Coordinates of C-alpha atoms in Angstrom, one line a residue:
Chain A
M195 CA 45.9 116.9 53.6
I196 CA 44.7 113.5 54.6
D197 CA 45.4 112.9 58.2
A198 CA 46.9 109.4 58.1
K199 CA 47.3 109.3 61.8
L200 CA 43.6 109.9 62.4
Y201 CA 42.7 107.1 60.0
A202 CA 45.1 104.7 61.7
R203 CA 43.7 105.6 65.0
R204 CA 40.1 105.0 63.9
R205 CA 41.1 101.7 62.3
R206 CA 42.9 100.6 65.4
R207 CA 40.0 101.5 67.6
N208 CA 37.7 99.6 65.3
T209 CA 39.9 96.5 65.3
L210 CA 40.1 96.7 69.1
A211 CA 36.3 96.8 69.4
A212 CA 36.0 93.8 67.0
V213 CA 38.5 91.8 69.1
A214 CA 36.7 92.7 72.3
S215 CA 33.4 91.7 70.7
Y216 CA 34.8 88.3 69.5
G217 CA 36.5 87.9 72.9
A218 CA 33.2 88.5 74.8
T219 CA 31.4 86.0 72.7
F220 CA 34.1 83.5 73.2
V221 CA 34.0 84.0 77.0
G222 CA 30.2 83.6 77.0
L223 CA 30.3 80.4 74.9
S224 CA 33.2 78.8 76.7
W225 CA 31.5 79.4 80.0
L226 CA 28.5 77.4 78.8
A227 CA 30.9 74.7 77.6
L228 CA 32.7 74.7 80.9
I229 CA 29.6 74.3 83.0
L230 CA 28.1 71.6 80.8
G231 CA 31.5 69.9 80.5
V232 CA 32.1 69.7 84.2
L233 CA 28.5 68.6 84.7
F234 CA 29.0 65.6 82.3
W235 CA 32.4 64.8 83.7
E236 CA 31.2 64.7 87.3
G237 CA 27.7 63.4 86.8
F238 CA 27.9 60.9 84.0
S239 CA 30.0 58.3 85.9
G240 CA 27.2 58.1 88.5
L241 CA 24.5 57.8 86.0
S242 CA 23.1 54.2 86.1
L243 CA 19.9 52.4 86.4
R244 CA 20.3 52.4 90.2
V245 CA 19.8 56.2 90.2
F246 CA 16.2 55.7 89.0
T247 CA 15.3 52.6 91.0
E248 CA 16.7 53.2 94.5
M249 CA 16.0 55.6 97.3
T250 CA 18.4 58.3 98.5
P251 CA 20.9 56.5 100.7
P252 CA 22.2 57.3 104.2
P253 CA 25.8 58.5 104.1
G254 CA 28.3 55.8 103.2
A255 CA 25.8 53.6 101.4
V256 CA 24.9 53.3 97.8
G257 CA 21.6 54.4 96.5
G258 CA 19.7 56.4 93.9
L259 CA 17.4 59.3 93.6
L260 CA 14.1 57.6 93.0
N261 CA 12.1 59.3 95.8
A262 CA 13.5 62.7 94.8
I263 CA 12.6 62.2 91.2
V264 CA 9.1 60.9 92.0
G265 CA 8.6 63.9 94.4
S266 CA 9.7 66.3 91.7
L267 CA 7.4 64.8 89.1
I268 CA 4.4 64.8 91.4
M269 CA 4.9 68.4 92.5
T270 CA 5.7 69.6 88.9
S271 CA 2.6 67.9 87.4
L272 CA 0.4 69.2 90.2
A273 CA 1.8 72.7 89.7
L274 CA 0.9 72.5 86.0
V275 CA -2.6 71.4 86.9
I276 CA -2.9 74.4 89.2
G277 CA -1.1 77.1 87.3
A278 CA -1.5 76.3 83.6
P279 CA -5.3 76.7 83.3
I280 CA -5.2 80.0 85.2
G281 CA -2.3 81.2 83.2
I282 CA -3.9 80.2 79.8
L283 CA -7.2 81.8 80.7
A284 CA -5.6 85.0 81.9
G285 CA -3.5 85.2 78.8
T286 CA -6.7 84.6 76.8
Y287 CA -8.3 87.5 78.5
M288 CA -5.4 89.8 77.6
A289 CA -5.1 88.8 74.0
E290 CA -8.8 88.3 73.1
Y291 CA -10.9 90.6 75.4
G292 CA -8.6 93.1 77.1
R293 CA -6.0 93.9 74.5
H294 CA -5.2 97.5 75.2
G295 CA -7.8 98.0 78.0
R296 CA -6.7 99.4 81.3
L297 CA -7.1 96.1 83.2
A298 CA -5.1 94.1 80.6
S299 CA -2.3 96.7 80.5
L300 CA -2.0 96.6 84.3
V301 CA -2.1 92.8 84.5
R302 CA 0.5 92.7 81.7
F303 CA 2.8 95.0 83.6
I304 CA 2.5 93.2 86.9
N305 CA 2.8 89.8 85.3
D306 CA 6.1 90.8 83.6
I307 CA 7.4 91.8 87.0
L308 CA 6.3 88.6 88.6
L309 CA 8.0 86.8 85.8
S310 CA 11.4 87.9 87.1
A311 CA 10.5 88.4 90.7
P312 CA 12.6 86.3 93.1
S313 CA 11.0 82.9 93.6
I314 CA 12.2 82.8 97.2
V315 CA 9.7 85.5 98.0
V316 CA 6.8 83.5 96.5
G317 CA 8.1 80.6 98.7
L318 CA 7.7 82.9 101.8
F319 CA 4.2 83.9 100.6
I320 CA 3.0 80.3 100.4
Y321 CA 4.7 79.5 103.7
E322 CA 2.6 82.3 105.3
V323 CA -0.7 81.3 103.7
M324 CA -0.4 77.5 103.7
V325 CA 2.5 76.0 105.8
R326 CA 1.9 78.1 108.9
P327 CA -1.9 77.6 109.1
M328 CA -1.5 73.9 108.4
G329 CA 1.2 73.7 111.0
H330 CA 3.6 71.5 108.9
F331 CA 5.5 71.4 105.6
S332 CA 3.7 69.5 102.9
G333 CA 4.0 68.4 99.3
I334 CA 0.8 70.2 98.4
A335 CA 2.3 73.5 99.5
G336 CA 5.4 72.8 97.3
A337 CA 3.0 72.2 94.4
V338 CA 1.2 75.4 95.0
V339 CA 4.4 77.4 95.1
L340 CA 5.5 75.9 91.8
G341 CA 1.9 76.5 90.4
V342 CA 2.2 80.2 91.3
L343 CA 5.5 80.4 89.5
V344 CA 3.9 78.7 86.4
I345 CA 1.3 81.4 86.1
P346 CA 3.3 84.3 84.8
V347 CA 5.1 82.2 82.2
M348 CA 1.8 80.8 80.9
V349 CA 0.2 84.2 80.8
R350 CA 3.0 85.7 78.8
T351 CA 3.4 82.9 76.2
T352 CA -0.4 82.4 75.8
E353 CA -0.9 86.1 75.2
D354 CA 2.0 86.3 72.8
M355 CA 0.9 83.3 70.8
L356 CA -2.7 84.3 70.6
T357 CA -1.7 87.8 69.4
L358 CA 0.2 86.1 66.6
V359 CA -3.0 84.4 65.4
P360 CA -4.2 86.4 62.3
D361 CA -7.4 88.4 62.8
T362 CA -8.7 87.1 59.5
L363 CA -9.2 83.7 61.2
R364 CA -11.3 85.4 63.9
E365 CA -13.3 87.4 61.4
A366 CA -14.0 84.2 59.4
A367 CA -15.2 82.5 62.5
A368 CA -17.4 85.5 63.4
S369 CA -18.8 85.7 59.9
I370 CA -20.3 82.2 60.1
G371 CA -21.9 83.2 63.3
L372 CA -19.6 81.5 65.8
P373 CA -19.9 83.1 69.3
R374 CA -16.8 84.6 70.6
S375 CA -16.0 82.1 73.3
L376 CA -16.4 79.2 70.8
M377 CA -14.2 81.1 68.3
I378 CA -11.5 81.4 70.9
R379 CA -11.7 77.8 71.9
Q380 CA -12.1 76.2 68.5
V381 CA -10.2 78.5 66.3
A382 CA -7.7 80.7 68.2
Y383 CA -6.5 78.0 70.6
R384 CA -6.1 75.5 67.7
A385 CA -4.0 78.0 65.7
A386 CA -1.9 78.8 68.8
R387 CA -1.6 75.2 70.0
A388 CA 2.2 74.9 69.3
G389 CA 2.8 78.2 71.1
I390 CA 0.8 77.1 74.2
I391 CA 2.6 73.8 74.3
T392 CA 5.8 75.8 74.2
G393 CA 4.6 77.8 77.1
I394 CA 4.0 74.7 79.1
L395 CA 7.5 73.4 78.3
L396 CA 9.0 76.7 79.3
A397 CA 7.0 76.7 82.5
V398 CA 8.2 73.2 83.4
A399 CA 11.7 74.1 82.5
R400 CA 11.4 77.1 84.8
I401 CA 10.0 75.2 87.8
S402 CA 11.9 72.0 87.6
G403 CA 15.1 73.6 88.8
E404 CA 13.5 75.7 91.5
T405 CA 15.0 75.0 94.9
A406 CA 14.7 77.9 97.3
P407 CA 10.8 78.1 97.5
L408 CA 10.6 74.4 98.0
L409 CA 12.8 74.5 101.0
F410 CA 10.2 76.2 103.1
T411 CA 7.1 74.5 101.7
A412 CA 7.7 70.9 100.7
L413 CA 10.9 70.8 102.7
N414 CA 12.6 67.5 101.9
N415 CA 12.2 63.8 102.8
Q416 CA 14.7 61.0 103.1
F417 CA 12.1 58.5 102.3
F418 CA 9.7 57.7 99.5
S419 CA 6.5 59.6 99.9
T420 CA 3.5 60.2 97.8
N421 CA 1.6 61.7 100.7
L422 CA 0.8 65.3 99.7
N423 CA 0.1 66.2 103.3
A424 CA 3.6 65.4 104.4
P425 CA 7.0 66.8 103.5
M426 CA 8.0 65.6 100.1
P427 CA 11.5 65.2 98.6
S428 CA 12.4 66.9 95.4
L429 CA 15.4 66.6 93.1
P430 CA 16.7 70.2 93.7
A431 CA 16.2 70.0 97.4
V432 CA 18.1 66.7 97.6
I433 CA 20.9 68.2 95.4
F434 CA 21.2 71.2 97.8
Q435 CA 21.4 68.9 100.8
F436 CA 23.8 66.4 99.3
A437 CA 26.1 68.9 97.7
L438 CA 26.6 70.8 101.0
S439 CA 27.2 67.5 102.9
P440 CA 30.7 66.4 103.7
Y441 CA 30.1 62.9 102.3
K442 CA 31.7 61.9 99.0
D443 CA 28.8 59.5 98.0
W444 CA 26.3 62.2 98.6
Q445 CA 28.2 64.8 96.6
D446 CA 28.5 62.3 93.7
L447 CA 24.8 61.8 93.8
A448 CA 24.2 65.5 93.8
W449 CA 26.3 65.8 90.6
T450 CA 24.3 63.1 89.0
G451 CA 21.0 64.7 90.0
A452 CA 22.3 68.1 88.7
L453 CA 23.1 66.4 85.3
I454 CA 19.6 64.9 85.1
I455 CA 17.9 68.2 85.9
T456 CA 20.1 70.2 83.5
L457 CA 19.6 67.7 80.6
A458 CA 15.8 67.7 81.2
V459 CA 15.6 71.5 81.4
L460 CA 17.8 72.1 78.3
A461 CA 15.9 69.4 76.3
M462 CA 12.7 71.2 77.2
S463 CA 13.9 74.7 76.3
I464 CA 15.4 73.5 73.0
T465 CA 12.2 71.7 72.1
A466 CA 10.2 74.8 73.0
R467 CA 12.4 76.9 70.7
A468 CA 12.1 74.4 67.9
L469 CA 8.3 74.4 68.2
T470 CA 8.1 78.2 68.0
G471 CA 10.9 78.4 65.4
T472 CA 8.9 76.3 62.9
R473 CA 5.8 78.2 63.8
K474 CA 7.4 81.5 62.8
A475 CA 8.8 80.1 59.6
S476 CA 5.4 78.7 58.4
Chain B
M293 CA -46.4 83.5 48.4
V294 CA -47.7 85.1 51.5
D295 CA -49.6 82.0 52.3
V296 CA -46.5 79.9 52.1
A297 CA -44.5 82.2 54.3
W298 CA -47.3 82.3 56.8
Q299 CA -47.5 78.5 56.8
E300 CA -43.8 78.1 57.2
S301 CA -43.5 80.4 60.2
G302 CA -46.5 78.8 61.6
V303 CA -44.9 75.4 61.4
S304 CA -41.6 76.6 62.8
A305 CA -42.9 78.3 65.9
Q306 CA -41.4 75.6 67.9
D307 CA -38.2 75.9 65.9
V308 CA -38.0 79.6 66.7
A309 CA -38.3 78.9 70.4
E310 CA -35.7 76.2 70.1
R311 CA -33.4 78.5 68.2
A312 CA -33.8 81.2 70.8
K313 CA -33.0 78.7 73.5
V314 CA -29.8 77.7 71.7
L315 CA -28.8 81.3 71.1
N316 CA -29.4 82.1 74.7
K317 CA -27.3 79.2 75.8
L318 CA -24.4 80.4 73.5
R319 CA -24.8 83.9 74.8
I320 CA -24.6 82.7 78.4
G321 CA -21.6 80.5 77.5
D322 CA -20.0 83.6 76.0
I323 CA -20.5 85.6 79.1
I324 CA -19.3 82.9 81.4
F325 CA -16.1 82.3 79.4
H326 CA -15.4 86.0 79.3
Q327 CA -15.9 86.3 83.1
I328 CA -13.7 83.2 83.8
T329 CA -10.8 84.7 81.7
K330 CA -11.3 88.0 83.4
I331 CA -11.2 86.4 86.9
S332 CA -8.0 84.5 85.9
A333 CA -6.4 87.8 84.8
L334 CA -7.4 89.4 88.1
F335 CA -5.8 86.4 89.8
V336 CA -2.4 87.7 88.7
L337 CA -3.1 90.9 90.7
V338 CA -4.3 88.8 93.6
V339 CA -1.0 87.0 93.7
L340 CA 0.9 90.2 93.8
G341 CA -1.4 91.6 96.5
G342 CA -1.2 88.3 98.4
V343 CA 2.6 88.4 98.4
I344 CA 2.7 92.0 99.6
V345 CA 0.1 91.6 102.3
S346 CA 1.3 88.2 103.7
L347 CA 4.9 89.3 103.8
F348 CA 4.0 92.5 105.5
L349 CA 1.9 90.8 108.1
G350 CA 4.7 88.2 108.6
A351 CA 7.3 91.0 108.9
L352 CA 5.2 93.1 111.3
P353 CA 6.5 91.6 114.6
A354 CA 10.1 92.2 113.5
F355 CA 9.4 95.8 112.4
Q356 CA 7.5 96.5 115.6
E357 CA 10.4 95.1 117.7
F358 CA 13.3 96.8 115.9
G359 CA 11.7 99.7 114.1
F360 CA 13.8 101.5 111.6
S361 CA 17.0 100.1 113.1
F362 CA 16.2 96.8 111.5
I363 CA 17.5 98.3 108.3
T364 CA 20.5 100.1 109.8
A365 CA 21.7 97.6 112.4
Q366 CA 24.4 95.1 111.5
S367 CA 24.1 92.5 114.3
W368 CA 22.3 89.3 113.4
N369 CA 22.2 87.2 116.6
P370 CA 19.7 84.4 116.9
V371 CA 20.7 83.7 120.5
T372 CA 20.0 87.2 121.9
E373 CA 17.3 87.7 119.2
K374 CA 18.8 90.9 117.9
F375 CA 18.3 91.2 114.2
G376 CA 19.6 93.8 111.8
A377 CA 19.4 93.6 108.0
L378 CA 22.3 95.8 107.1
A379 CA 24.8 93.0 106.2
P380 CA 22.5 91.1 103.9
I381 CA 21.3 94.3 102.2
Y382 CA 24.9 95.4 101.7
G383 CA 25.9 92.0 100.4
T384 CA 22.9 91.9 98.0
I385 CA 23.6 95.3 96.6
I386 CA 27.4 94.9 96.3
T387 CA 27.3 91.5 94.7
S388 CA 24.7 92.6 92.2
V389 CA 26.5 95.9 91.3
I390 CA 29.8 94.1 90.7
A391 CA 28.0 91.4 88.7
M392 CA 26.4 94.2 86.5
L393 CA 29.8 95.9 86.1
I394 CA 31.1 92.7 84.6
A395 CA 28.0 91.5 82.7
V396 CA 26.9 94.7 81.1
P397 CA 30.1 95.4 79.0
L398 CA 30.3 91.6 78.2
G399 CA 26.7 91.4 77.3
L400 CA 26.8 94.5 75.1
M401 CA 29.8 93.3 73.3
I402 CA 28.2 89.9 72.6
A403 CA 25.1 91.6 71.4
M404 CA 27.2 93.8 69.1
F405 CA 28.9 90.7 67.8
L406 CA 25.6 89.0 67.1
T407 CA 24.1 91.9 65.3
E408 CA 27.1 93.4 63.4
L409 CA 30.0 91.1 63.1
C410 CA 28.7 87.5 63.2
P411 CA 28.1 85.7 59.9
M412 CA 24.3 85.3 59.3
W413 CA 24.2 81.5 59.6
L414 CA 26.0 81.6 63.0
R415 CA 23.7 84.2 64.6
R416 CA 20.9 81.9 65.6
P417 CA 23.0 79.1 67.0
I418 CA 25.3 81.4 69.0
G419 CA 22.3 83.4 70.2
I420 CA 20.6 80.2 71.4
A421 CA 23.7 79.0 73.1
I422 CA 24.0 82.2 75.1
E423 CA 20.3 82.0 76.0
L424 CA 20.8 78.5 77.2
L425 CA 23.0 80.0 80.0
A426 CA 19.7 81.4 81.2
G427 CA 18.0 78.0 81.1
I428 CA 20.5 76.3 83.4
P429 CA 18.9 76.1 86.8
S430 CA 20.3 78.3 89.5
I431 CA 21.3 75.4 91.7
I432 CA 23.6 74.0 89.0
Y433 CA 25.5 77.3 89.0
G434 CA 25.7 76.9 92.8
I435 CA 27.2 73.4 92.8
W436 CA 29.5 74.3 89.9
G437 CA 30.6 77.4 91.7
L438 CA 31.2 75.6 95.0
F439 CA 33.1 72.6 93.6
V440 CA 34.8 73.9 90.5
F441 CA 34.9 77.7 90.3
A442 CA 35.7 78.6 94.0
P443 CA 38.6 76.1 94.4
F444 CA 40.0 77.3 91.1
L445 CA 39.8 80.9 92.2
Q446 CA 41.3 80.0 95.6
A447 CA 44.3 78.1 94.1
R448 CA 45.0 80.0 90.9
V449 CA 43.6 83.5 90.9
Q450 CA 43.1 85.0 94.4
P451 CA 46.7 84.6 95.7
G452 CA 48.0 86.4 92.6
V453 CA 45.4 89.2 93.0
I454 CA 46.2 89.6 96.7
A455 CA 49.9 89.8 96.0
A456 CA 49.5 92.1 93.0
F457 CA 47.5 94.8 94.9
E458 CA 49.3 94.5 98.2
N459 CA 50.9 97.9 98.0
V460 CA 48.2 99.7 96.0
P461 CA 46.3 101.9 98.4
L462 CA 42.5 101.4 97.9
L463 CA 42.8 98.1 96.0
S464 CA 44.8 96.4 98.8
T465 CA 41.7 96.9 101.1
L466 CA 39.3 95.5 98.5
F467 CA 41.5 92.5 97.8
E468 CA 42.9 91.6 101.2
G469 CA 42.8 88.6 103.5
P470 CA 43.3 84.9 102.9
P471 CA 42.0 83.4 99.7
F472 CA 38.9 81.6 100.8
G473 CA 37.7 80.8 97.3
I474 CA 34.1 81.4 98.4
G475 CA 33.1 85.0 99.1
M476 CA 31.5 88.1 97.7
L477 CA 33.6 88.3 94.6
T478 CA 33.0 84.7 93.7
A479 CA 29.3 85.2 94.1
S480 CA 29.5 88.3 91.9
L481 CA 31.3 86.5 89.2
I482 CA 28.7 83.7 89.2
L483 CA 25.9 86.2 89.2
A484 CA 27.5 88.0 86.2
I485 CA 27.4 84.7 84.2
M486 CA 23.8 84.2 85.2
V487 CA 22.5 87.6 84.1
L488 CA 24.6 87.8 81.0
P489 CA 22.0 86.0 78.8
F490 CA 19.2 88.5 79.8
I491 CA 21.3 91.5 79.0
T492 CA 22.6 90.0 75.8
S493 CA 19.2 88.9 74.4
I494 CA 17.4 92.1 75.1
S495 CA 20.3 94.2 73.7
R496 CA 20.4 92.1 70.6
D497 CA 16.7 92.5 70.1
V498 CA 16.8 96.2 70.4
F499 CA 19.9 96.5 68.2
D500 CA 18.1 94.5 65.6
A501 CA 15.3 97.0 65.7
V502 CA 17.6 99.9 64.6
P503 CA 16.4 101.1 61.1
P504 CA 19.1 100.0 58.6
V505 CA 18.8 103.4 56.9
L506 CA 20.4 105.1 59.9
K507 CA 23.4 102.7 59.9
E508 CA 23.7 102.9 56.1
A509 CA 23.8 106.7 56.3
A510 CA 26.6 106.6 58.8
Y511 CA 28.5 104.0 56.8
G512 CA 28.0 106.2 53.7
L513 CA 29.9 108.9 55.5
G514 CA 32.8 106.6 56.0
W515 CA 32.3 105.6 59.6
T516 CA 33.9 102.5 61.0
Q517 CA 31.8 99.7 62.4
W518 CA 32.7 100.6 65.9
E519 CA 31.8 104.3 65.3
V520 CA 28.4 103.3 63.8
W521 CA 27.7 101.0 66.8
R522 CA 28.9 103.5 69.4
Y523 CA 27.4 106.7 67.9
V524 CA 24.3 105.4 66.0
V525 CA 23.1 102.1 67.3
L526 CA 23.8 102.6 71.0
P527 CA 22.3 106.1 71.4
F528 CA 19.2 105.0 69.4
T529 CA 18.6 101.9 71.6
R530 CA 19.7 103.5 74.9
I531 CA 16.4 103.1 76.6
G532 CA 16.0 99.5 75.6
V533 CA 19.5 98.7 76.7
I534 CA 19.0 100.3 80.1
G535 CA 15.7 98.3 80.4
G536 CA 17.6 95.1 79.7
V537 CA 20.3 96.0 82.3
M538 CA 17.6 96.8 84.9
L539 CA 16.0 93.4 84.2
G540 CA 19.3 91.7 84.7
L541 CA 19.8 93.7 87.9
G542 CA 16.4 92.5 89.1
R543 CA 17.5 89.0 88.5
A544 CA 20.8 89.4 90.2
L545 CA 19.3 91.0 93.3
G546 CA 16.8 88.1 93.8
E547 CA 19.1 85.2 92.8
T548 CA 19.2 82.7 95.6
M549 CA 20.7 79.2 95.3
A550 CA 23.8 80.0 93.3
V551 CA 24.7 82.7 95.8
T552 CA 23.9 80.6 98.8
F553 CA 26.4 78.0 97.7
V554 CA 29.4 80.4 97.2
I555 CA 29.0 83.5 99.4
G556 CA 30.1 81.9 102.7
N557 CA 27.1 83.1 104.8
A558 CA 28.8 85.4 107.2
H559 CA 26.7 88.1 108.7
K560 CA 29.3 90.9 108.6
I561 CA 30.3 93.7 106.3
S562 CA 33.9 93.4 105.2
S563 CA 35.8 95.9 103.2
S564 CA 37.5 93.0 101.3
L565 CA 35.6 91.6 98.4
L566 CA 37.3 88.3 98.9
A567 CA 35.8 87.9 102.4
P568 CA 32.7 85.8 102.9
G569 CA 29.4 87.8 103.2
T570 CA 25.8 87.1 102.8
T571 CA 22.8 88.3 100.8
I572 CA 19.2 88.7 101.7
S573 CA 18.1 85.6 99.7
A574 CA 21.0 83.5 100.9
T575 CA 20.2 84.3 104.5
I576 CA 16.6 83.3 104.0
A577 CA 17.4 80.1 102.2
N578 CA 20.0 79.1 104.8
E579 CA 18.3 79.9 108.0
F580 CA 14.5 79.8 107.4
T581 CA 13.9 76.2 108.1
E582 CA 16.2 76.3 111.1
A583 CA 14.8 79.5 112.5
V584 CA 13.3 78.9 116.0
G585 CA 11.2 81.6 117.6
D586 CA 8.6 83.9 116.1
L587 CA 10.9 86.9 116.1
Y588 CA 13.6 85.0 114.1
T589 CA 11.1 83.9 111.5
S590 CA 9.5 87.3 111.3
S591 CA 12.9 88.9 110.8
L592 CA 13.6 86.6 107.9
I593 CA 10.2 87.4 106.4
A594 CA 11.0 91.1 106.8
L595 CA 14.2 90.5 104.8
G596 CA 12.1 88.9 102.1
L597 CA 9.8 91.9 102.1
I598 CA 12.8 94.3 101.7
L599 CA 14.1 92.1 98.9
F600 CA 10.7 92.1 97.2
V601 CA 10.3 95.9 97.4
I602 CA 13.8 96.5 96.0
T603 CA 13.4 94.0 93.1
F604 CA 9.9 95.3 92.4
I605 CA 11.1 98.8 92.0
V606 CA 14.0 97.8 89.8
L607 CA 11.9 95.5 87.6
A608 CA 9.1 98.1 87.3
I609 CA 11.6 100.6 86.0
A610 CA 12.9 97.9 83.6
R611 CA 9.5 97.1 82.3
Y612 CA 8.5 100.7 82.0
L613 CA 11.6 101.5 79.9
L614 CA 11.1 98.4 77.7
L615 CA 7.5 99.3 77.2
R616 CA 8.5 102.7 76.0
I617 CA 10.8 101.3 73.4
E618 CA 8.3 98.7 72.3
R619 CA 5.8 101.5 71.6
R620 CA 8.3 103.4 69.6
V621 CA 9.3 100.4 67.5
G622 CA 5.9 98.8 67.1

C-alpha cells in the first residue's frame, strides 16, 4: 500500500531544497568574503601614514588623501548638525505626540519611501535649490544634500527607539507632575539614548559612502579646502575620479580610499548593531 | 484651624502668583516643544514636495521642447540637442528585472536557511554577515565590479556563454557579440548582490513571524521541511515577501554608482545583454557636471524626475504591502 516511490520523490525534493538553501547562503557569504578580501588585498598595501598626511597627487606623483578625508569629515559633520536635530524631533513627534494620528501615519509612510529613494534625485533637488541660485558648486550644498539624506534615517530610528520605551516610565513621570515636554526630554530621551546614538551611527554610515549626490553639489577639488563656499573634495568623489582614471597610482589610491571608507562604514554599522543588541537583551 | 489656613494662604499669595508663573512657563514650553516637533515632522513632507516641485520645474524646458517623445525617442545627442530617454529607461528596467530574477530566489533560499535549517547559534552571525552586504557603500561595488568582476567575466565566463548559446535561437541574440566584460548583464549581477540583503532580511523577518502552530500542524501530518516551507510558510507570508521584493526593486532601480562603473554608458538599446547600455541614474551621474546648455541639463533633470516617479510608485507599493502585514502580525 505504501507508495515507496512517492516517499522517495518527496525526500529527494526536500534534500534538493536543502542543498539549494545551503548553496544560496554559501554564495551570499562568499560574495561578502570576496569583496572584502579583494578590498584588503588591493587597498592594504597602499595604506600608510602618507595617505592621511598628504594631498591628492597629480598623476604620476605620490600623495595621499588628506584633503578628501578632511572634506568628507567636514561635510559629514555638518550634515549631522543639519539633519540629526530635525530627524530626532520629527521622530519624537511621531512616537510621542502623533502615534496613530493621520499626520504621523502620512509622515511615516513618506519617510519610509524617502529612506530608500535614490539619493541621486536628492542631489538634483539640492542642485536646483542651492547650486543653481548660488551659481557655483559648494561644500555647503554637499553638506545639505547629506543632511537631507540623514533625516529619514534619524526619523525612523528615533521613532522606533522611543516606541520601545515602556509607557510605565512616561506614566511615572506624569504622576509626579512632570510636563510632557520635560518628560520626553528627561525621561524618554534618556531611556532611548543608546538607540538614538545607533541612529546617528547608521546615518553616518549611510552618508559616508554617498557619491552621486555629491558630484553635482560639492563637486570635487584637487586641493585642500575648508571653504564651504567653494567646491570641496570628498573621499567617495575622489575614489570615483581616480578609479576611472587611466593612471595606476590614482587607481591604487582609489583602492586605499575604498578600504578606508568600507572599514569605517562596517565598523559603524557593527557598533550600531552591538548597541541595540545589548539594549534588546537588557 | 480656619484661622491657620487663612493665615497661610494669606502669606503665600505671592507664592501662588509665583507658582502660576512657573506653571504657565512650563505650559508654554510644552506647547513650543510640541509645535517644534510637529514642524520637524512636516519638514519630511516639505522635502518630498521640494524634490517633486524642483525636479518638475527643472524638467519643464525639456518636456516643453520634446513633449511626450522624450520618453519614446531613443536618440541622445548633446551636439544636436536631441534628447530621448528610451535607452536609459530601458536599461534601468532591464537591469533591475534581471537583478531581481537572480536575487529573489537566492534571497528566499537564504531566508529559508536562516529560519528553518540553520543551527540557532549561527543564525545571528550569518544574518548579520548578509546584512553587511547592504552596508558596503555603492561605490565599493562599482570599483570591485570594474576591476575584479568585469575582467573575470570577460576572460572566464562570457566567451563560454557566447559559444554555448551560439546556435540556440533566442538565447544567441541575448548573449551575442564580443565579451566586453562591462555591460548590462554585469550591472545586473552587481545589482543582484546589492539588493540581496534587503530581500533576505525582510523575508527572514516575515518567515519568523509565522505562528509555530501552523508549521507544527503540517509537520504533524508528516510533511517534509520543503513542503512546510513551500505550502505553509510561503503562502502565509506572501504579502510581506512581495513587499520585500518591491523594496529591493526600488533600490535596484535607483542604484547609481555601482552601475555607472560597469554598464559602459552607451546610449543605445541592444538586444544582447552583454552589450554596454546605460541607466537613468548612470546617465545623470556621468553627464550632469559636463552638461552644457540649459536643454541638456533640463533633459537630465527630466530623467531624474522619471526615475523618482518610478521608484516612488514601486516603493509606495512595497511600504503599503509591508504595512498590511505589520498590522496583521502586530
